[in-house]
XYZ file of C-alpha atoms in Angstrom:
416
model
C -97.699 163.817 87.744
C -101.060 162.315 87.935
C -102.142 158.978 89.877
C -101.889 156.387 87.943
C -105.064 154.863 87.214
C -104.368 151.632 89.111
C -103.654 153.489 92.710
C -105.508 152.632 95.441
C -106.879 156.240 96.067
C -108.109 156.562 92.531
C -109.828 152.985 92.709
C -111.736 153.620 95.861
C -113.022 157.396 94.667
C -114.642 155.833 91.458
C -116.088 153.581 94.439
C -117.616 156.030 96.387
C -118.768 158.178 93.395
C -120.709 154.683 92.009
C -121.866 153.888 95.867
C -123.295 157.180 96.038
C -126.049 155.817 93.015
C -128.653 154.540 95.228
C -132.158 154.292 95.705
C -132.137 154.327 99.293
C -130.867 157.726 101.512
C -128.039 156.454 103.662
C -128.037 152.436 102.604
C -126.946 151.294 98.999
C -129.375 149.748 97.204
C -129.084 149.533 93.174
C -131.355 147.388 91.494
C -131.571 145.827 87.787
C -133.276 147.947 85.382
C -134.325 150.738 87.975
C -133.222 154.648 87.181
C -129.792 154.065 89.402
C -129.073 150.938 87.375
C -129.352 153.679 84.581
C -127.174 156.884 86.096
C -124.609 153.524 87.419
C -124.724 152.706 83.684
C -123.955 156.097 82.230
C -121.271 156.877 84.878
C -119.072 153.964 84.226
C -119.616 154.388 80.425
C -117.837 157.217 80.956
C -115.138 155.966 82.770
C -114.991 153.708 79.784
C -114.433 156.572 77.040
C -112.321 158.111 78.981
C -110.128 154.744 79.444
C -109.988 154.917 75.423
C -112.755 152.207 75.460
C -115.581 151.955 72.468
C -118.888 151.639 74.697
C -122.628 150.162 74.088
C -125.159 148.487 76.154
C -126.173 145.146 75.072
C -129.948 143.973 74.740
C -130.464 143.056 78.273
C -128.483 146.318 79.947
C -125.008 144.840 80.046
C -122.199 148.117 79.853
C -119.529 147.017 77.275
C -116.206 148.588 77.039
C -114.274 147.359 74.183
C -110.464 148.094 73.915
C -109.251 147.067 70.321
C -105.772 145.175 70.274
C -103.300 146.144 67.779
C -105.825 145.599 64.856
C -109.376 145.828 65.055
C -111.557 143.040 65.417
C -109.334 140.552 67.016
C -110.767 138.268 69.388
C -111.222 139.518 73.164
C -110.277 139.020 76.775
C -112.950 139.755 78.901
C -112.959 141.452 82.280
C -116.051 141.586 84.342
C -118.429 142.142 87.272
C -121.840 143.194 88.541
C -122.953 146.881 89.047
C -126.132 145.385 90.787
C -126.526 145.321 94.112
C -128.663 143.484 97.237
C -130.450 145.427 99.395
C -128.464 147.798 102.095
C -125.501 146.307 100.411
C -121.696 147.227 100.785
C -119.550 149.419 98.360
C -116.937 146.944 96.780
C -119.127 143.580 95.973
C -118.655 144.083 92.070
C -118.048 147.220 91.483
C -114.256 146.818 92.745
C -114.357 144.230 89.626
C -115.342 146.678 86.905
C -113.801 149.169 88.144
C -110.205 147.530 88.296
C -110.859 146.255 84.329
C -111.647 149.931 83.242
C -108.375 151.237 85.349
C -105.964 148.272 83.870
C -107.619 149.661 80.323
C -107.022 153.255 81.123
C -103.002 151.988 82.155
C -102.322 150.818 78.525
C -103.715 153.301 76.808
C -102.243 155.875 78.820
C -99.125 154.396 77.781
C -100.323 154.264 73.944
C -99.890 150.388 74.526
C -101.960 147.618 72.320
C -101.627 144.042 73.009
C -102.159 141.538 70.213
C -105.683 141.050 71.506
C -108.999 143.059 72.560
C -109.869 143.427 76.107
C -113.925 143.991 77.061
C -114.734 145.457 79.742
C -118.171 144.290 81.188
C -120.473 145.863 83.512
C -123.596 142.982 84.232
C -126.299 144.191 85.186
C -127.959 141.843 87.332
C -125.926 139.330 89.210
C -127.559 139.642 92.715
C -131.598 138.542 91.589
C -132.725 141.490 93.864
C -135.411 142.577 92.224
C -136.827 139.365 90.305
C -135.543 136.640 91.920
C -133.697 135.196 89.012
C -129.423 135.423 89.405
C -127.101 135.838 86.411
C -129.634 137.579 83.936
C -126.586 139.755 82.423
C -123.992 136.678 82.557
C -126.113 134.313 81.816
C -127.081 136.269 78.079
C -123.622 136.803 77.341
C -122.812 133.638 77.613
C -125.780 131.878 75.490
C -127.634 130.421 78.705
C -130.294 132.931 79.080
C -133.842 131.130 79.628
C -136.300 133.653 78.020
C -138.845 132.276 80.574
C -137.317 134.414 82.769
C -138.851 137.520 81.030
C -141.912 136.988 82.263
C -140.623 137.001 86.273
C -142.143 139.893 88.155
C -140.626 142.165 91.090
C -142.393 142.720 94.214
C -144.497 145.826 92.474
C -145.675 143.443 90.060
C -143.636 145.307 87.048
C -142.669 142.150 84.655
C -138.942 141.404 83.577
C -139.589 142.386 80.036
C -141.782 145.012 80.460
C -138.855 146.627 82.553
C -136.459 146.269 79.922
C -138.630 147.945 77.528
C -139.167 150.731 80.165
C -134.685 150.608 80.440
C -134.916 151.832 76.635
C -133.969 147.982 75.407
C -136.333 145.400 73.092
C -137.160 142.688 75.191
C -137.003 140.734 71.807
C -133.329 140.918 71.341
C -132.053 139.105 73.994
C -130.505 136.597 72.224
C -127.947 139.121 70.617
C -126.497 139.456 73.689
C -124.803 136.384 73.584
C -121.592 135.985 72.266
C -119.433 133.688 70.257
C -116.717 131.093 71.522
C -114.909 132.471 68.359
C -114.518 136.020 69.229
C -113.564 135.328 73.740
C -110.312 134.426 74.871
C -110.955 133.631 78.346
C -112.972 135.531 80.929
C -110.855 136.674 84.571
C -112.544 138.730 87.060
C -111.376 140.346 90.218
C -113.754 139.976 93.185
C -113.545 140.610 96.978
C -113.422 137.107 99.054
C -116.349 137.774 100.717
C -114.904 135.494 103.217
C -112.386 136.007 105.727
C -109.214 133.835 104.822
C -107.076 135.863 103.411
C -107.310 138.192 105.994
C -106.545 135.208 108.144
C -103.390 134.427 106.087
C -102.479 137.685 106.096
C -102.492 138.109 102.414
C -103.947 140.609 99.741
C -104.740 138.745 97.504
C -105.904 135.010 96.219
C -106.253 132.818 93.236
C -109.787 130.679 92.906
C -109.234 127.060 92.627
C -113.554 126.744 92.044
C -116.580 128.084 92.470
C -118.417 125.944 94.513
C -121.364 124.184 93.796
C -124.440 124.280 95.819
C -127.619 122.339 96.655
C -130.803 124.047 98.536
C -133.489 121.700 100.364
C -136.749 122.472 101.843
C -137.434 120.237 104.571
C -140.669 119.558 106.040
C -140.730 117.497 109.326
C -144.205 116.906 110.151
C -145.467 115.978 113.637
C -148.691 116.050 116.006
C -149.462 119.164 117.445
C -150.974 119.049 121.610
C -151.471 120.494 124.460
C -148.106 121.971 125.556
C -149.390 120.388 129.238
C -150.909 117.826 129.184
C -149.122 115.774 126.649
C -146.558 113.799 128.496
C -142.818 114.587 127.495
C -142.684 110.316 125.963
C -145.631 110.588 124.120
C -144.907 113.706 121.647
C -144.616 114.022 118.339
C -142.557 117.567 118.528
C -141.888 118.215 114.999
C -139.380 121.230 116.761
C -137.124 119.171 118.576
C -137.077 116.786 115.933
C -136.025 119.236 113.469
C -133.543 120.423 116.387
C -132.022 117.273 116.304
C -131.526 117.010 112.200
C -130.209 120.473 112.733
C -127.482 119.819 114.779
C -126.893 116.439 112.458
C -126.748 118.867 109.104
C -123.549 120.496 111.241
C -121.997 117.209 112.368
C -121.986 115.599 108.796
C -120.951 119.013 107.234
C -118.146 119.652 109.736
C -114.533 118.225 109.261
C -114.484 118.242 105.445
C -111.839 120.842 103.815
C -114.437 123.062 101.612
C -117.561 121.658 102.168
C -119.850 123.873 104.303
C -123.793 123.134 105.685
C -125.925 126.059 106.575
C -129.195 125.661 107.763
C -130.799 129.565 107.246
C -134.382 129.493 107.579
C -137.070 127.727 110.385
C -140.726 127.986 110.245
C -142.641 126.402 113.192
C -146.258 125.896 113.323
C -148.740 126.505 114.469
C -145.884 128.824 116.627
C -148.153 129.190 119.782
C -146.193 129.136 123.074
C -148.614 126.623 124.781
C -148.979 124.305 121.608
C -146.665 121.274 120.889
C -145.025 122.355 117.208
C -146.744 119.832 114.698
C -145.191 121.019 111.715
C -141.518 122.610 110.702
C -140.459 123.363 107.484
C -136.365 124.482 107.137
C -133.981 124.867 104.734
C -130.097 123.199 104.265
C -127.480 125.249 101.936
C -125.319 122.436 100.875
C -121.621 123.839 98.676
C -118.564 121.648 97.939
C -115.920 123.166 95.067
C -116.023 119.122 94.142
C -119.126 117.875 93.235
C -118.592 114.084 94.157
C -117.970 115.251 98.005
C -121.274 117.360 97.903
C -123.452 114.753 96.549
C -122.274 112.484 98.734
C -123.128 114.821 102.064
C -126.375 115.520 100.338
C -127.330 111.765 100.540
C -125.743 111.443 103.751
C -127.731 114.543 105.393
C -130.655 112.982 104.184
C -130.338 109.380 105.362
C -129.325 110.973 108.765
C -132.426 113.187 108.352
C -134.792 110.337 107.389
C -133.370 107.808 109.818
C -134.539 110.666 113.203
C -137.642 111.000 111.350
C -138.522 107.448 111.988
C -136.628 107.545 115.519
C -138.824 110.506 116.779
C -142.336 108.883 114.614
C -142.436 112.228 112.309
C -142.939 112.269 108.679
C -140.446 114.289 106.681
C -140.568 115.642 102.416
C -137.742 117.092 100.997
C -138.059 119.422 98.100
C -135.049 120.406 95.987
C -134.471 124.331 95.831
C -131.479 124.649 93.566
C -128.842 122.873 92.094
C -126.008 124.107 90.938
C -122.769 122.442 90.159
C -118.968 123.277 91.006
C -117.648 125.331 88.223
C -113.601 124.698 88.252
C -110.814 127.646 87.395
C -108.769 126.924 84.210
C -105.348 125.966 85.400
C -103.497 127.936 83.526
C -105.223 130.676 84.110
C -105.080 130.553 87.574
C -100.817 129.880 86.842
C -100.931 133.220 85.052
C -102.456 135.348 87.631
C -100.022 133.792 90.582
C -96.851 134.306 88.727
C -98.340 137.665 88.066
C -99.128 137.753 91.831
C -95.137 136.800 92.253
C -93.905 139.066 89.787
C -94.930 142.081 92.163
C -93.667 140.297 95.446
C -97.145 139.314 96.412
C -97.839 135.635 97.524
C -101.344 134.421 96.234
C -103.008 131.409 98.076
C -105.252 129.571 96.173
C -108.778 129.239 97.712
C -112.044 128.106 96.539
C -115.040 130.435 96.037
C -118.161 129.874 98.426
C -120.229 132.358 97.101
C -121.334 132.547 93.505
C -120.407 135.158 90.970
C -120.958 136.124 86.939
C -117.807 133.734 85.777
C -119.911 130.447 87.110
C -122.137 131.923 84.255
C -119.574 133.258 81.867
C -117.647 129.662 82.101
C -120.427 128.317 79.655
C -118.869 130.533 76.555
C -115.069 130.477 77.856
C -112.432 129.881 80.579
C -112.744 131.779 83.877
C -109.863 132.661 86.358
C -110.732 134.815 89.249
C -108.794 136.907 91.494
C -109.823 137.408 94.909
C -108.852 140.919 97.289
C -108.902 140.838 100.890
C -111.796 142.420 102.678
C -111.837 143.264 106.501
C -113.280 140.567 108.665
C -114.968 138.867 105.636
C -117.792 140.803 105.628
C -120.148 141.194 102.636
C -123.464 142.328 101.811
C -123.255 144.457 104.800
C -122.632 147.965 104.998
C -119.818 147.499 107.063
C -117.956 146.056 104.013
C -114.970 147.131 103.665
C -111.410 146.648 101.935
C -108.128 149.204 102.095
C -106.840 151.287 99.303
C -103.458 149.092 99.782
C -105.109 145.875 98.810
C -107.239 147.649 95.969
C -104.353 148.886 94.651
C -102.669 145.054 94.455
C -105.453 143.586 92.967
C -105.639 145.750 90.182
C -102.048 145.896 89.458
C -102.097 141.817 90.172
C -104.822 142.129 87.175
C -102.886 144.429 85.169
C -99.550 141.995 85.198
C -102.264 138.813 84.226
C -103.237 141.368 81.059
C -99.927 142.117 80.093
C -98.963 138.214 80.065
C -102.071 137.106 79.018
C -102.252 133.846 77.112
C -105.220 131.756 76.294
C -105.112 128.265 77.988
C -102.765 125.727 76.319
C -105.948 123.341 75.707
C -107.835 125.663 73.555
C -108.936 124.614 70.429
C -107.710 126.884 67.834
């Protein structure tokens, strides 16, 4: 008797065959709109048909595989991820996501099972920003939010958004029918490797999103006196470095000993970055996430009245410039209810945790209620090649997903 669809071995073969679409020999790299986002398109479309799925691609190179319920045209659950990937990227950030949603599909109608609702299938094609800079494009359409400015972004050849669609075979002009009505979505779940390494600290497979957190980005520019590395006595500098050193170490202090709020300071430019010369000038950024908005904009104001308050200690100026803002997008409770007493149902205890990193339901939550699932990945470790999950916990997460499906009803506060 064949594997049933939801096995671990079958999951993590359909991952290998779509990790094997690549631009790059030996490193997976699949980018939005490019010939692999094409062959990654067509593969999974098949996957689709073959689950028993009706398939199209939507106007801005979304894969759509629609499952009818027990009569057509009944409003839809939708299941989701990203096919796109970031440069030298790992196997499972995604793709484990559409891939479970086609195999929980190809379960029911294996069985010759309906439920009393459609299930879609989505495959988004650009959730990373690889190639122009601009996150959600695919999410964002479905879900009404698309900013057509964005059309007019270029990649690093220069190629423009909309001319690349056009090259994809789609009309740059139809965006908007990409989006899709409150009416006809039920809710939106997808399943999603942490990314993180909790539940592998726990000891558990799998985990229920409370949030996805919201996050603010700063530039900040210290600005200082550059000299003579020595002759300027240590008392009488104006070391924009060691100023910046010290609102470093203050970002970490006032980000540390909160439950879910972390402070990452990624980049530092020093200038003019001469070994003999006193730094006059820094410029550094501060990656600022809460999953509650009131405790991030409160560190926010605190890291910059700390920030300001050493400027004027150490006689530097300092600008801040705002990056991004983005705020916490919350997981329907009932939702998240569903998918831990499915979680229970097959002996599995679910933590809840919130999300750090960003994904396609922060977009999708716009048009309807979100629940995610997370699956356990070794050491955390994402956007790596080293990524890496076992066919155990792929296995859980889709049948975890596949219990949620089979219970599935909307939220209680849904308006009819």
């Amino acid at each position: 008797m064949p594997d049933s669809p939801l096995s671990g071995p079958a999951l993590l073969a359909r991952i290998e065959a779509l990790a094997a679409i690549s631009a790059d020999t030996g490193a997976l790299s699949r980018l939005y709109l490019t010939p692999e986002h094409r062959r990654a398109n067509d593969l999974v479309a098949g996957w689709m048909r073959e689950a028993g799925m009706g398939v199209r691609e939507d106007a801005v190179g979304n894969i759509v595989g629609r499952y009818e319920g027990d009569r057509p045209g009944l409003p839809a659950l939708l299941i989701g991820s990203h096919l796109d990937t970031v440069r030298d990227a790992g196997k499972y950030d995604g793709m484990l996501g559409v891939l479970s949603g086609i195999a929980v599909v190809a379960e029911l109608h294996a069985q010759g099972r309906r439920m009393p609702f459609a299930i879609e299938v989505i495959g988004f094609g650009d959730e990373e920003g690889t190639r122009f800079q601009s996150t959600l494009i695919g999410s964002r359409a479905i879900a009404g939010t698309f900013d057509p400015s964005v059309l007019d972004k270029r990649d690093a050849g220069g190629v423009r958004l909309g001319d690349a669609m056009a090259a994809f075979g789609l009309d740059p002009a139809a965006w908007a029918t990409a989006a899709r009505r409150p009416a006809d979505v039920l809710a939106y779940a997808e399943l999603h490797i942490e990314q993180g390494p909790v539940l592998e600290a726990l000891g558990r497979a799998v985990g229920i999103v409370t949030a996805i957190a919201g996050a603010t980005r700063l530039a900040v520019t210290v600005e200082g006196f550059a000299g003579h590395a020595g002759t300027v006595p240590m008392t009488l500098r104006r070391d924009a470095l060691a100023a910046s050193a010290e609102m470093i170490l203050a970002v970490e202090s006032l980000c540390s000993g909160q439950d879910r709020l972390v402070g990452t300071v990624g980049r530092v430019e020093a200038a003019p970055g001469a070994t003999n010369v006193i730094p006059g000038r820094v410029r550094f950024t501060i990656d600022l996430r809460a999953d509650r908005d009131p405790l991030r904009l409160e560190r926010v104001a605190a890291v910059r009245a700390r920030l300001e308050e050493i400027a004027d200690r150490r006689e530097v100026g300092i600008a801040f410039e705002t990056l991004h803002e983005s705020p916490a997008v919350a997981c329907h409770p009932d939702l998240m209810a569903q998918l831990a007493a499915a979680a229970a149902s097959l002996g599995l205890d679910a933590p809840e945790l919130p999300s750090g990193a960003g994904h396609d339901a922060m977009a999708v939550a716009a048009l309807t209620d979100i629940a995610m699932l997370f699956v356990r990945c070794e050491r955390g470790i994402s956007h790596n090649p080293a990524e890496s999950i076992t066919a155990a916990d792929a296995e859980a997460g889709a049948r975890v997903l596949a219990r949620f499906v089979d219970h599935f009803q909307p939220a209680s506060d849904r308006a009819p």
